[in-house]
Coordinates of C-alpha atoms in Angstrom, one line a residue:
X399 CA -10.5 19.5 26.7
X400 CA -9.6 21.3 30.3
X401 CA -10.8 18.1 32.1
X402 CA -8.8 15.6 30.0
X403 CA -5.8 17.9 30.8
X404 CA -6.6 18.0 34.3
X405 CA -7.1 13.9 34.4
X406 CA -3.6 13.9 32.9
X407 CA -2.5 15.9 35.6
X408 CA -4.0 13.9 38.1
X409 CA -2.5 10.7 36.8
X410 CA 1.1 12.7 36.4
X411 CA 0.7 13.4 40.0
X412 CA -0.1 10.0 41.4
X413 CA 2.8 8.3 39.8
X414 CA 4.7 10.6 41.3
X415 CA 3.7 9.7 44.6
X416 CA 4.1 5.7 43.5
X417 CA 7.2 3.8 44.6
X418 CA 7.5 2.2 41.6
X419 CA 9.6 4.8 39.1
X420 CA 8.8 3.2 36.0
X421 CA 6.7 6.0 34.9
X422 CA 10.3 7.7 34.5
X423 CA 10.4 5.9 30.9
X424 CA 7.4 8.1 29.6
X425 CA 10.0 11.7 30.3
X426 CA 13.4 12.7 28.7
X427 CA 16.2 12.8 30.7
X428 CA 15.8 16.8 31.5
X429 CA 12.5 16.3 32.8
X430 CA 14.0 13.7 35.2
X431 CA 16.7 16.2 36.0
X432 CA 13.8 18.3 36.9
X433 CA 12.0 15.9 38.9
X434 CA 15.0 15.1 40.8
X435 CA 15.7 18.8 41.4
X436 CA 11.9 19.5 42.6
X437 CA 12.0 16.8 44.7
X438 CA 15.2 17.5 46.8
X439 CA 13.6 21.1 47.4
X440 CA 10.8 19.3 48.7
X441 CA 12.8 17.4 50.8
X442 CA 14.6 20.1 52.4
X443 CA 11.8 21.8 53.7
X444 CA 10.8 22.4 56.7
X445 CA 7.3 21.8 56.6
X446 CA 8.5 18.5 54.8
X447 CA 6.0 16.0 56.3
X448 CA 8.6 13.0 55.4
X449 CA 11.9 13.7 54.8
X450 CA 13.7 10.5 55.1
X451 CA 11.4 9.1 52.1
X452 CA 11.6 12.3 50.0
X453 CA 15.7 12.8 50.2
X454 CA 15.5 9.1 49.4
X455 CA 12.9 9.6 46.6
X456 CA 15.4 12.4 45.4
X457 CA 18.5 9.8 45.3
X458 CA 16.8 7.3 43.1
X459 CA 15.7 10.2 40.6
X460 CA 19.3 11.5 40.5
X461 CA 20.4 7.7 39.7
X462 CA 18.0 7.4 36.8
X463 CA 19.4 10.8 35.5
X464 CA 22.8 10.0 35.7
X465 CA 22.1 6.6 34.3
X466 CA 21.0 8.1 31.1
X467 CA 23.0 10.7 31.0
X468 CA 26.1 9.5 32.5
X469 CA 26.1 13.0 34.4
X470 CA 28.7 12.6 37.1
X471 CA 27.3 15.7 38.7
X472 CA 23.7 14.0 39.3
X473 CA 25.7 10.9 40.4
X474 CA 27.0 13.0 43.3
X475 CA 23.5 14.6 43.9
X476 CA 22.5 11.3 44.3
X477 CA 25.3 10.7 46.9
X478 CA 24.1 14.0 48.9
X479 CA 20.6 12.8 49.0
X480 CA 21.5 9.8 50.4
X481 CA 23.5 11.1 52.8
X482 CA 20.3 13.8 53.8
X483 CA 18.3 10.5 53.8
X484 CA 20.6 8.9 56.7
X485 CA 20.3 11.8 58.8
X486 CA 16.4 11.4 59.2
X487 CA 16.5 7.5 59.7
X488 CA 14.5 6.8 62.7
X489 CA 14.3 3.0 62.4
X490 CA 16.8 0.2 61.8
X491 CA 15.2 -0.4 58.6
X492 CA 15.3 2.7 57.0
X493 CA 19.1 2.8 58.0
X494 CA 19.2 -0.3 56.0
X495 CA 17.2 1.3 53.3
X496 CA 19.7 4.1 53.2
X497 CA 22.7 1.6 53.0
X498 CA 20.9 -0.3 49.8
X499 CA 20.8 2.9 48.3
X500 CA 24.2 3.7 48.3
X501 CA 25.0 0.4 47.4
X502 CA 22.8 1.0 44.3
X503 CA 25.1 4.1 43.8
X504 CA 28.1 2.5 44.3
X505 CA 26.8 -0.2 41.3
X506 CA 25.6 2.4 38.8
X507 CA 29.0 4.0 39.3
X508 CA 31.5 1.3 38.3
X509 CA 28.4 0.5 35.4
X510 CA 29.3 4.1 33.8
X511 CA 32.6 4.5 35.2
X512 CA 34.2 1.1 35.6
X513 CA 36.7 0.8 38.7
X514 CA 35.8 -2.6 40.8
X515 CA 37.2 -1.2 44.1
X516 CA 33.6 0.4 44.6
X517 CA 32.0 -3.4 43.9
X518 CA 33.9 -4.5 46.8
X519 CA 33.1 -1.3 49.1
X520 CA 29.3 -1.6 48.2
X521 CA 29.3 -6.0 48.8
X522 CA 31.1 -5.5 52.5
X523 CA 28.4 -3.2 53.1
X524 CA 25.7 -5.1 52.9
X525 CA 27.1 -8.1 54.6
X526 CA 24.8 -8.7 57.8
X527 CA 22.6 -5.8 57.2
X528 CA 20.1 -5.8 59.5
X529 CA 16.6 -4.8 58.3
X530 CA 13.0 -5.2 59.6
X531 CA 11.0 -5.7 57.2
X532 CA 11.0 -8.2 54.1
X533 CA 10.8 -5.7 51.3
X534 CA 14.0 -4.0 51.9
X535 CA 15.5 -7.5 52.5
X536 CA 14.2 -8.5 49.2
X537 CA 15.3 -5.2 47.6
X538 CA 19.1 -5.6 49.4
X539 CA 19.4 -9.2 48.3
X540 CA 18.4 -8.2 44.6
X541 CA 21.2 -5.3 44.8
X542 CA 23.7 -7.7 46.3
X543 CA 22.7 -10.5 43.7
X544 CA 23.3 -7.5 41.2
X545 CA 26.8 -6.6 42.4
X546 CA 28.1 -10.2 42.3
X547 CA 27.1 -10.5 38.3
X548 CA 29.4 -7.7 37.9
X549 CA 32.0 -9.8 39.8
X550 CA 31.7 -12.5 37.9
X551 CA 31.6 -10.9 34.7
X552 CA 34.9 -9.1 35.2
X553 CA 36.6 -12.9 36.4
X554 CA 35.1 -14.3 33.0
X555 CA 34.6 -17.3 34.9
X556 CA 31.8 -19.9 33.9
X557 CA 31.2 -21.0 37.4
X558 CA 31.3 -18.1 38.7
X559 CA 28.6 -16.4 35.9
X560 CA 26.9 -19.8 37.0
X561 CA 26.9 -18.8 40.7
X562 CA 25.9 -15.1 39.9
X563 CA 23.0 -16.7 38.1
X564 CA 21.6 -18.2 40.5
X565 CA 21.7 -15.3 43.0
X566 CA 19.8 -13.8 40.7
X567 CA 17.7 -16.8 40.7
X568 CA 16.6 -16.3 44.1
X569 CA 16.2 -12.7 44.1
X570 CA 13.5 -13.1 41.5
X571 CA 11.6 -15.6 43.4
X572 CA 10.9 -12.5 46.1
X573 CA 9.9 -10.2 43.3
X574 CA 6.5 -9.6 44.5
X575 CA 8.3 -7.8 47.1
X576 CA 10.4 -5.6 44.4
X577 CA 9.4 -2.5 42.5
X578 CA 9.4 -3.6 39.0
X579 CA 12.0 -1.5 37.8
X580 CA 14.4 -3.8 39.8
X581 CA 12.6 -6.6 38.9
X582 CA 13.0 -5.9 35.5
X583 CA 17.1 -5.3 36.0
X584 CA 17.4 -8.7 38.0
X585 CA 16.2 -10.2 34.5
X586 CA 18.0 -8.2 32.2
X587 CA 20.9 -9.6 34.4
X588 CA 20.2 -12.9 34.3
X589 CA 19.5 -12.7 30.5
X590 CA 23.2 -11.2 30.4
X591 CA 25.1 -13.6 32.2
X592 CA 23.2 -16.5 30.7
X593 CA 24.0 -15.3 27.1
X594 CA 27.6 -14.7 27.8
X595 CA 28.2 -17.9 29.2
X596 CA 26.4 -19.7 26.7
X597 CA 28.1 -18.1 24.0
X598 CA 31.5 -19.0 25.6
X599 CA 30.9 -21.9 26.3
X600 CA 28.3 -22.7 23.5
X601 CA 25.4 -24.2 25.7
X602 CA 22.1 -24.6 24.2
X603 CA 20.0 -24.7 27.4
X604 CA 21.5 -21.3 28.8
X605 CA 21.1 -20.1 25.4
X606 CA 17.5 -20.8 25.9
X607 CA 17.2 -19.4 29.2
X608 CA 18.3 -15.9 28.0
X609 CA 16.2 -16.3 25.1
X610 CA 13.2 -17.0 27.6
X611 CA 14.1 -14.0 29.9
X612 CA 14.3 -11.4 26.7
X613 CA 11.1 -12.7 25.0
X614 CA 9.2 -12.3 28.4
X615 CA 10.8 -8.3 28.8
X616 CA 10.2 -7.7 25.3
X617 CA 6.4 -9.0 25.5
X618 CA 6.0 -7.6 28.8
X619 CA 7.4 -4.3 28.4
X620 CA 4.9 -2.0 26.2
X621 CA 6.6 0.9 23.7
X622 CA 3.8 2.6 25.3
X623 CA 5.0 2.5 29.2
X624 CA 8.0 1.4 29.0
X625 CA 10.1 1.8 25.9
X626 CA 13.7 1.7 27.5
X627 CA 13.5 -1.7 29.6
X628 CA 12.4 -2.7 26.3
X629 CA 14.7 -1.2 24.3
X630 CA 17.4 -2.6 26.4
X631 CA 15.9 -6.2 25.9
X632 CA 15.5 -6.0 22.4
X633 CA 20.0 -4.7 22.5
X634 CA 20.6 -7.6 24.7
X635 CA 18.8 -9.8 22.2
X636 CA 20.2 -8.7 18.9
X637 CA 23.6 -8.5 20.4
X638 CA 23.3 -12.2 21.2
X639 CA 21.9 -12.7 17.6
X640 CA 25.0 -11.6 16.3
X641 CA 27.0 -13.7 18.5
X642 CA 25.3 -16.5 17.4
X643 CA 25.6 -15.6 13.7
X644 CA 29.2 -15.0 14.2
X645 CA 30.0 -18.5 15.6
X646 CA 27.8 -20.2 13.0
X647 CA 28.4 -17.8 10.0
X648 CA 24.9 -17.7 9.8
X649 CA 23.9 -14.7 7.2
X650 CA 20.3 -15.4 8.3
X651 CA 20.7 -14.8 12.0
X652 CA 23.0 -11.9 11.4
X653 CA 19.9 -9.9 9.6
X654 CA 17.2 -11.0 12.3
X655 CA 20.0 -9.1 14.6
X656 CA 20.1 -6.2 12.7
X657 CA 16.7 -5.8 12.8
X658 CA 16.3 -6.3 16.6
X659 CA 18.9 -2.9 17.3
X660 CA 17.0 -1.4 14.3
X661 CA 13.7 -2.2 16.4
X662 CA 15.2 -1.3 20.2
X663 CA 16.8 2.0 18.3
X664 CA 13.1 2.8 17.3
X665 CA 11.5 2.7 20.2
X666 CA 13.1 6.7 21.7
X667 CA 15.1 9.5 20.7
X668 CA 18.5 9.9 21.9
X669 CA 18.0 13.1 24.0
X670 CA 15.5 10.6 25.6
X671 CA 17.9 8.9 27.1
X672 CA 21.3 9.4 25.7
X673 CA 23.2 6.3 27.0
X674 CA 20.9 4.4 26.0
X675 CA 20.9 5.1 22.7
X676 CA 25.0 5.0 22.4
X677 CA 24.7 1.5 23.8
X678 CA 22.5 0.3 21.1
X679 CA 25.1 2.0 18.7
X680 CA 28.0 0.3 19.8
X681 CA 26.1 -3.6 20.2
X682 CA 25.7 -3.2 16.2
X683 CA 28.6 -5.2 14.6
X684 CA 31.4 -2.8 13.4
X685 CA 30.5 -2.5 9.7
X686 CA 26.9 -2.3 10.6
X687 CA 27.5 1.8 12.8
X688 CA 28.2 4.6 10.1
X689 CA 30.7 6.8 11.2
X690 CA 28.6 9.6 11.6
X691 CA 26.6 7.8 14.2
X692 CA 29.8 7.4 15.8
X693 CA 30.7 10.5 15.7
X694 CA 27.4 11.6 17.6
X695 CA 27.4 9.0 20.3
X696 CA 31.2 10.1 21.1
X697 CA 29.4 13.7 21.7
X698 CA 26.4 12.2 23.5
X699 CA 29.0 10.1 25.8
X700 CA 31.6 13.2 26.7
X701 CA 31.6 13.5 30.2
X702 CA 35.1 12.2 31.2
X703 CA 35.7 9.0 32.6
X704 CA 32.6 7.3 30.8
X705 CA 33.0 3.8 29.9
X706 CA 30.9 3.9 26.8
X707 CA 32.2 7.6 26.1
X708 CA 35.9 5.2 25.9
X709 CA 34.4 2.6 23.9
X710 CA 33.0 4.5 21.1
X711 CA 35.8 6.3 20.9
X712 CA 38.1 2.9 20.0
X713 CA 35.2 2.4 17.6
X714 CA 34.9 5.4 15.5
X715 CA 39.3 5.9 15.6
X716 CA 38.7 2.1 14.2
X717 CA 36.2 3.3 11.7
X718 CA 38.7 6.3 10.7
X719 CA 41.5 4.2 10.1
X720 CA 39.5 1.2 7.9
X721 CA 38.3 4.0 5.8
X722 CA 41.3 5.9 5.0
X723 CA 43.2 2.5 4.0
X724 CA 40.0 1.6 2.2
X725 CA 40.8 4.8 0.3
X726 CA 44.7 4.5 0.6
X727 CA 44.4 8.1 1.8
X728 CA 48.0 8.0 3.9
X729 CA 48.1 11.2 5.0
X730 CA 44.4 11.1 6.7
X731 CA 46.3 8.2 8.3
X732 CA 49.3 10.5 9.6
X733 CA 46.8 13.1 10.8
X734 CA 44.5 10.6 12.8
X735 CA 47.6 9.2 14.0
X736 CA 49.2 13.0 15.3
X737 CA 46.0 13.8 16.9
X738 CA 46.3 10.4 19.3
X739 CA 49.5 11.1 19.9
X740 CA 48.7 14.6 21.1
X741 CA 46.4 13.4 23.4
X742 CA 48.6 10.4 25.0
X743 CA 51.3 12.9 25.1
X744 CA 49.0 14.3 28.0
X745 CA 48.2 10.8 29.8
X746 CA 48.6 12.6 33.4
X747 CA 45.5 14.7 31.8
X748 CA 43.7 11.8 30.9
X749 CA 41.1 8.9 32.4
X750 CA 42.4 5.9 32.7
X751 CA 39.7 4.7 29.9
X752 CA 40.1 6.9 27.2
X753 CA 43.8 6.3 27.5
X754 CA 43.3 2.9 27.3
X755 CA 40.6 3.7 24.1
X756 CA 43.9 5.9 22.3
X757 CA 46.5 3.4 22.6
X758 CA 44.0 0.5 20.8
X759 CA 43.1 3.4 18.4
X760 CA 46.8 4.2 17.8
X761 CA 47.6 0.7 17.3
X762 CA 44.7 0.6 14.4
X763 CA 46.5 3.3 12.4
X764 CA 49.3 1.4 12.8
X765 CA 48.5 -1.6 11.8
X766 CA 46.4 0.4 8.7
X767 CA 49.3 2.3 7.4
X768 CA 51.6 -1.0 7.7
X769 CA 49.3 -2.7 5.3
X770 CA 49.5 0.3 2.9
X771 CA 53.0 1.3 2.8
X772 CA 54.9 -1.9 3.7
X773 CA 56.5 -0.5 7.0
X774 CA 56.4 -3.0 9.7
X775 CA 54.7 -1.2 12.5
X776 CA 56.4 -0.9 16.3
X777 CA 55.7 -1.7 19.7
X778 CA 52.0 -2.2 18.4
X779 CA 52.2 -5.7 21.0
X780 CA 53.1 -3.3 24.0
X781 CA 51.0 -0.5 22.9
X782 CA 47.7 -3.3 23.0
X783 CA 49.1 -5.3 26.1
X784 CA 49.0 -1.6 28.4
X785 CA 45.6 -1.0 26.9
X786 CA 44.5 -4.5 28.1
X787 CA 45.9 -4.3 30.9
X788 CA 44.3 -0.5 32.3
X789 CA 40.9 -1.8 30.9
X790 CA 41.1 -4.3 32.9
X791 CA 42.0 -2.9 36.0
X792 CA 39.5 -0.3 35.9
X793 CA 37.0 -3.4 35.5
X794 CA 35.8 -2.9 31.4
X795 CA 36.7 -6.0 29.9
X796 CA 34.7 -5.5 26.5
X797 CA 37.3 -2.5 26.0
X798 CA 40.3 -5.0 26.9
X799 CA 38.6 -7.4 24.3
X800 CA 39.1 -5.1 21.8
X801 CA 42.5 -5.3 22.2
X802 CA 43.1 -8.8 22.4
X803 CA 41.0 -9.5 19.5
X804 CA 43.9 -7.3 17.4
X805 CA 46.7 -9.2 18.8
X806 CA 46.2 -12.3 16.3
X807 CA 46.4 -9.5 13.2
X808 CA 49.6 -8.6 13.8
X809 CA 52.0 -11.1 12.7
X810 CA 49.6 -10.3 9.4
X811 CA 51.0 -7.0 9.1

């Protein structure tokens, strides 16, 4: 029994001496906080045989963490490490390897926070980077390939998703110059872009080539090893599911997608990896997310500023408001309704997001009690227009659908 433990030991060790990080998958998100936290000791050492490397090391863990977490705290650890890192470059490369890094911080960023200013910062500053060797090119083409799918996303753009695509095209073809985390991100990407645009523009073949991508992570990515990337693969999947089963009223397709978020909801817990877990939440369909389950991935998604903290809270106000007019309770209604006004009343106080997330909830209670007492609602067209237009400035443009998709309800009301 004392050897096996020691073996596991052993093996815990050596994967944290590999490059690749995937190992991270096997821990919750506060043993990653404590990996991150012994490594930057390590790294600040004196008797620290490679600093650059381990202040480096250190930045990437800090990512992960706040990529789970959405901890803007270990986002700015991450920031600091980096910044160690550049003091210890000796090479040209490893000043490039410290600029892909922040890059990478830069993208995780505007992922949890939204704001597209730090998508242009990051994409002018790997423009002519100079780097010696071909795995960090391969690494800063696959970050730059990654950037410019968040471009395209926010323009909405079918060529541009197109182009985008095939940047991330020809970052794959170097991937056996990539860890496999990024390898694995490049083709969640690609799955991504190919499934929006086919959607949108309803085209079988790019259909297909998501549903290629997502079956290969799926099959590829063991619950075992790596339960997140294919938890994430199974989201993607089901969310396209339901997509498709919305466009073709398809009752049939609609199940097969609840049972791919029942199946990527399976594979960890939520203190695992918290953001995770609210994202899987909020790709369910509407009537599909109790509001309990709301309720928890609103607490799971606190920290301020979050882009998924503002997007389940439109959902569970939403949820609030369709079930006190399914009960015709009116003065649930008016106390739903005083509490978002209390909270816009302090907009100065406020991120940009969750404002955003208020005014569409405000404008559901609206609309709600309209259809129960009779009284035509106000300014709910203005109140939706300024939350369209914030969500989109600060780049989130699945909260700014959420808003438009209203607008057509209201001459209803």
């Amino acid at each position: 029994m004392f050897e096996f433990g020691r073996d596991l030991r052993k093996l815990f060790d050596k994967a944290r001496e590999s490059e690749d990080l995937g190992w991270l998958e096997l821990i919750g998100a506060n043993l990653v906080a404590s990996e991150a936290r012994r490594e930057s000791t390590d790294a600040g050492r004196v008797s620290c045989a490679r600093p650059f490397d381990a202040w480096l090391r250190a930045s990437a863990l800090w990512r992960e963490h706040a990529r789970r977490t959405g901890s803007l705290e270990s986002l700015d650890h991450a920031v600091a490490c980096a910044s160690d890192a550049a003091r210890h470059t000796a090479t040209q490369d490893q000043t490039a390897a410290v600029t892909v890094e922040s890059c990478a911080i830069h993208l995780l960023r505007f992922d949890l926070f939204g704001g597209p200013q730090g998508l242009e910062v990051a994409l002018t500053d790997l423009l002519g980077l100079p780097a010696e060797r071909a795995p960090t090119r391969a690494v800063a083409s696959a970050v730059h390939a990654r950037l410019m799918a968040r471009r395209a996303t926010l323009s909405g753009e079918a060529s541009a998703l197109l182009d985008a695509s095939a940047l991330l095209d020809a970052a794959l073809h170097e991937a056996r110059s990539l860890p496999p985390v990024l390898v694995d991100e490049l083709r969640l990407d690609r799955a991504g872009l190919a499934l929006e645009a086919g959607v949108s523009r309803r085209d079988a073949r790019l259909l297909d080539q998501a549903g290629r991508d997502l079956r290969a992570l799926v099959e590829s990515a063991s619950p075992d090893y790596r339960p997140l990337t294919r938890a994430r693969a199974l989201t993607l999947a089901g969310a396209g599911m339901a997509a498709l089963a919305a466009l073709a009223d398809d009752d049939a397709a609609l199940a097969q997608g609840r049972e791919l978020f029942e199946a990527a909801a399976d594979q960890f817990t939520p203190d695992h990896s918290p953001l995770d877990w609210v994202a899987v939440q909020l790709a369910r369909p509407d009537q599909d997310t109790p509001l309990l389950t709301l309720a928890e991935a609103e607490g799971l998604s606190a920290e301020p500023g979050l882009v998924l903290g503002a997007l389940v809270r439109e959902r569970r106000m939403t949820a609030e408001a369709a079930l006190a007019e399914t009960m015709g309770d009116v003065q649930a209604m008016a106390g739903l309704e005083a509490h978002i006004l209390q909270r816009l009343e302090n907009r100065l106080k406020v991120q940009p997001l969750a404002w955003a997330a208020d005014q569409i909830g405000m404008a559901q209670v609206a609309c709600a009690r309209a259809r129960l007492t009779g009284a035509a609602p106000r300014s709910v067209g203005m109140i939706l227009c300024e939350a369209m237009e914030t969500a989109r400035e600060m780049g989130v443009p699945s909260l700014a659908r959420r808003a438009e998709r209203m607008l057509p309800t209201l001459a209803a009301v």
